[in-house]
């Protein structure tokens, strides 16, 4: 009996080795909700599209959102851009490979720096999970936003997410147990009010072992008015803000409503959308 137990444990461990991208997907991403939000915003601004839409997922890593986009409508196409082969190869093997063959033909992951000119054309460009915070000065961020503006079709959207709040001006750590059986830690290591630079780390506790700094980020904490101004400077005709609602306990409820005013709080998440008419 004892040896059988041991055998099955060993088997399970071999079947589920530590997979940082799978844990990241489970802990951090919600690609199904993301693509529905993008489609709904497109309809809100431009009406129901007559044919499929192209999504470009900037900073795509494994391209989980690009894969959801082609599932959403039979004529949708998507492309993800990233600098790093490792997450893109992971996405090709683990996300794209699981799509139906005809869906696979409508998605591509491309190695490209989003700061280079000539980004692939799209109806919607999205930069999620705050990836563009990597650009820590206004000149570089403006270069990126101008690239997006010139690559988005007329009747197009540029969707970015943002986070902030008073909790983000100090070191802190969130510990979040994930239903599929591991713990996710989001650590803000520091904050420099002279530059708004902050360092972050993602740690996981998986099968009893703590994996520290599996992903790290050296970001600038941008503010909503800065992002709005830079989008307008890049050429977008208008900018809309969507603020996350809250549950009774004050935590975010994952639902976003259009607002003209935010709410001072410890921590918030919002989408900012550049509209090209
Ligand atoms: C935080 S991860 C991706 C997050 C993912 N989009 C999500 O929703 O969770 C950031 C990714 O951006 C990529 N990246 C960083 N700088 C880039 C650049 N200039 N152009 C394209 N990709 C870049 C990195 O290689 C990395 O895979």
Coordinates of N, CA and C in Angstrom, one line a residue, residues 46-131:
X46 N -17.9 51.6 -32.0 CA -18.0 51.6 -33.5 C -19.2 50.7 -34.0
X47 N -20.0 50.1 -33.1 CA -21.1 49.2 -33.5 C -20.6 47.8 -33.8
X48 N -21.5 46.9 -34.0 CA -21.2 45.5 -34.3 C -20.4 45.5 -35.6
X49 N -19.2 44.8 -35.6 CA -18.4 44.8 -36.8 C -19.1 43.9 -37.8
X50 N -18.9 44.2 -39.1 CA -19.6 43.4 -40.2 C -18.8 42.2 -40.5
X51 N -17.4 42.2 -40.2 CA -16.7 41.0 -40.4 C -15.7 40.8 -39.2
X52 N -14.8 39.9 -39.2 CA -14.0 39.6 -38.1 C -13.0 40.8 -37.8
X53 N -12.5 40.9 -36.6 CA -11.6 41.9 -36.2 C -10.2 41.3 -36.0
X54 N -9.2 42.2 -36.2 CA -7.8 41.8 -35.9 C -7.4 42.4 -34.6
X55 N -6.9 41.5 -33.7 CA -6.4 42.0 -32.4 C -4.8 41.9 -32.5
X56 N -4.1 42.9 -32.0 CA -2.7 42.8 -31.8 C -2.4 42.8 -30.3
X57 N -1.8 41.8 -29.8 CA -1.5 41.7 -28.4 C 0.0 42.0 -28.2
X58 N 0.3 43.3 -27.8 CA 1.7 43.7 -27.6 C 2.2 43.1 -26.3
X59 N 3.5 42.8 -26.2 CA 4.1 42.2 -25.0 C 3.3 40.8 -24.7
X60 N 3.2 40.0 -25.8 CA 2.2 38.9 -25.7 C 2.7 37.8 -24.8
X61 N 4.0 37.6 -24.6 CA 4.6 36.4 -23.9 C 4.1 35.2 -24.6
X62 N 3.3 34.3 -24.0 CA 2.8 33.1 -24.7 C 1.6 33.3 -25.6
X63 N 1.0 34.5 -25.6 CA -0.1 34.8 -26.5 C -1.4 34.2 -26.1
X64 N -1.6 34.1 -24.8 CA -2.9 33.5 -24.3 C -4.1 34.3 -24.8
X65 N -4.0 35.6 -24.9 CA -5.1 36.4 -25.3 C -5.3 36.3 -26.8
X66 N -4.3 36.3 -27.5 CA -4.4 36.1 -29.0 C -5.2 34.8 -29.3
X67 N -4.9 33.8 -28.5 CA -5.6 32.5 -28.8 C -7.1 32.6 -28.4
X68 N -7.4 33.3 -27.3 CA -8.8 33.5 -27.0 C -9.5 34.3 -28.1
X69 N -8.8 35.2 -28.6 CA -9.5 36.1 -29.6 C -10.0 35.4 -30.8
X70 N -9.2 34.4 -31.3 CA -9.6 33.7 -32.5 C -10.7 32.7 -32.2
X71 N -10.9 32.3 -30.9 CA -12.0 31.5 -30.5 C -13.3 32.2 -30.4
X72 N -13.2 33.5 -30.2 CA -14.4 34.4 -30.0 C -15.2 34.5 -31.2
X73 N -14.6 34.5 -32.4 CA -15.4 34.7 -33.7 C -14.6 34.0 -34.8
X74 N -15.4 33.4 -35.7 CA -14.7 32.5 -36.7 C -13.9 33.4 -37.7
X75 N -14.2 34.7 -37.8 CA -13.4 35.5 -38.7 C -12.3 36.3 -38.0
X76 N -12.3 36.3 -36.7 CA -11.2 37.1 -36.0 C -9.8 36.5 -36.3
X77 N -8.9 37.5 -36.4 CA -7.5 37.1 -36.5 C -6.7 37.8 -35.4
X78 N -5.5 37.3 -35.1 CA -4.8 38.0 -34.0 C -3.3 37.7 -34.3
X79 N -2.5 38.7 -33.7 CA -1.1 38.4 -33.7 C -0.5 39.0 -32.4
X80 N 0.4 38.3 -31.8 CA 1.1 38.7 -30.6 C 2.5 39.1 -30.9
X81 N 3.0 40.1 -30.3 CA 4.4 40.6 -30.4 C 5.1 40.5 -29.1
X82 N 6.3 40.0 -29.2 CA 7.2 39.9 -28.0 C 8.6 39.9 -28.5
X83 N 9.5 40.3 -27.6 CA 11.0 40.2 -27.9 C 11.6 38.9 -27.6
X84 N 10.9 38.1 -26.8 CA 11.6 36.9 -26.2 C 11.0 35.6 -26.8
X85 N 11.9 34.8 -27.3 CA 11.5 33.5 -28.0 C 10.9 32.6 -26.9
X86 N 11.4 32.6 -25.7 CA 11.1 31.5 -24.7 C 9.6 31.5 -24.5
X87 N 8.9 32.6 -24.0 CA 7.5 32.5 -23.8 C 6.7 32.3 -25.1
X88 N 7.2 32.8 -26.2 CA 6.4 32.6 -27.4 C 6.5 31.1 -27.8
X89 N 7.6 30.5 -27.7 CA 7.7 29.1 -28.0 C 6.8 28.2 -27.1
X90 N 6.8 28.7 -25.8 CA 5.9 28.0 -24.8 C 4.4 28.2 -25.3
X91 N 4.1 29.4 -25.7 CA 2.7 29.6 -26.2 C 2.4 28.8 -27.4
X92 N 3.3 28.7 -28.3 CA 3.1 27.9 -29.6 C 2.8 26.5 -29.2
X93 N 3.6 25.9 -28.3 CA 3.5 24.5 -27.9 C 2.3 24.2 -27.0
X94 N 1.9 25.2 -26.2 CA 0.9 24.9 -25.1 C -0.4 25.6 -25.4
X95 N -0.5 26.7 -26.1 CA -1.8 27.4 -26.3 C -2.2 27.2 -27.8
X96 N -1.3 27.6 -28.7 CA -1.7 27.5 -30.1 C -2.0 26.1 -30.5
X97 N -1.1 25.2 -30.0 CA -1.2 23.8 -30.4 C -2.6 23.2 -30.0
X98 N -3.2 23.8 -29.0 CA -4.5 23.3 -28.5 C -5.7 23.8 -29.2
X99 N -5.5 24.8 -30.1 CA -6.6 25.4 -30.9 C -6.9 24.4 -32.0
X100 N -8.1 24.6 -32.6 CA -8.5 23.8 -33.8 C -7.6 24.2 -34.9
X101 N -7.3 23.4 -35.9 CA -6.4 23.8 -37.0 C -6.9 25.1 -37.7
X102 N -8.2 25.3 -37.9 CA -8.6 26.5 -38.6 C -8.4 27.7 -37.7
X103 N -8.4 27.5 -36.4 CA -8.1 28.7 -35.5 C -6.6 28.9 -35.5
X104 N -5.8 27.9 -35.5 CA -4.4 28.1 -35.5 C -3.9 28.9 -36.7
X105 N -4.7 28.8 -37.8 CA -4.3 29.5 -39.1 C -4.6 31.0 -38.9
X106 N -5.4 31.4 -37.9 CA -5.7 32.8 -37.7 C -4.9 33.5 -36.6
X107 N -3.9 32.8 -36.1 CA -3.1 33.5 -35.0 C -1.6 33.3 -35.3
X108 N -0.9 34.3 -35.0 CA 0.6 34.2 -35.2 C 1.3 35.0 -34.0
X109 N 2.4 34.4 -33.6 CA 3.2 35.2 -32.6 C 4.5 35.6 -33.3
X110 N 4.8 36.8 -33.2 CA 5.9 37.4 -34.0 C 6.9 38.0 -33.1
X111 N 8.2 37.7 -33.3 CA 9.3 38.3 -32.5 C 9.5 39.8 -33.0
X112 N 9.1 40.7 -32.2 CA 9.3 42.1 -32.7 C 9.3 43.1 -31.4
X113 N 10.1 44.1 -31.5 CA 10.2 45.1 -30.5 C 9.1 46.1 -30.8
X114 N 8.2 46.4 -29.9 CA 7.1 47.3 -30.1 C 7.5 48.8 -30.3
X115 N 8.8 49.0 -30.0 CA 9.4 50.4 -30.2 C 9.8 50.6 -31.7
X116 N 9.8 49.5 -32.5 CA 10.2 49.6 -33.9 C 9.0 50.0 -34.7
X117 N 9.3 50.8 -35.8 CA 8.2 51.2 -36.7 C 7.6 50.0 -37.4
X118 N 6.5 50.2 -38.0 CA 5.9 49.1 -38.9 C 5.3 48.0 -38.1
X119 N 4.6 48.3 -37.0 CA 3.9 47.2 -36.3 C 2.8 46.7 -37.1
X120 N 2.4 45.4 -37.0 CA 1.3 44.8 -37.8 C 0.0 45.6 -37.5
X121 N -0.8 45.8 -38.6 CA -2.0 46.6 -38.5 C -3.1 45.8 -37.7
X122 N -3.9 46.5 -37.0 CA -5.0 45.8 -36.2 C -6.1 46.8 -36.0
X123 N -7.3 46.2 -35.7 CA -8.4 47.0 -35.3 C -8.3 47.4 -33.8
X124 N -7.7 46.4 -33.0 CA -7.5 46.7 -31.6 C -6.1 46.3 -31.3
X125 N -5.4 47.2 -30.6 CA -4.1 46.8 -30.0 C -4.2 46.8 -28.5
X126 N -3.7 45.9 -27.9 CA -3.8 45.8 -26.4 C -2.5 45.5 -25.8
X127 N -2.2 46.2 -24.6 CA -1.0 46.0 -23.8 C -1.5 45.7 -22.4
X128 N -1.4 44.4 -22.0 CA -2.0 44.0 -20.8 C -1.0 43.7 -19.7
X129 N -1.6 43.6 -18.5 CA -0.8 43.4 -17.3 C 0.3 44.4 -17.2
X130 N 0.0 45.6 -17.6 CA 0.9 46.8 -17.3 C 2.3 46.7 -17.9
X131 N 2.4 45.8 -19.0 CA 3.7 45.5 -19.5 C 4.4 46.8 -20.0

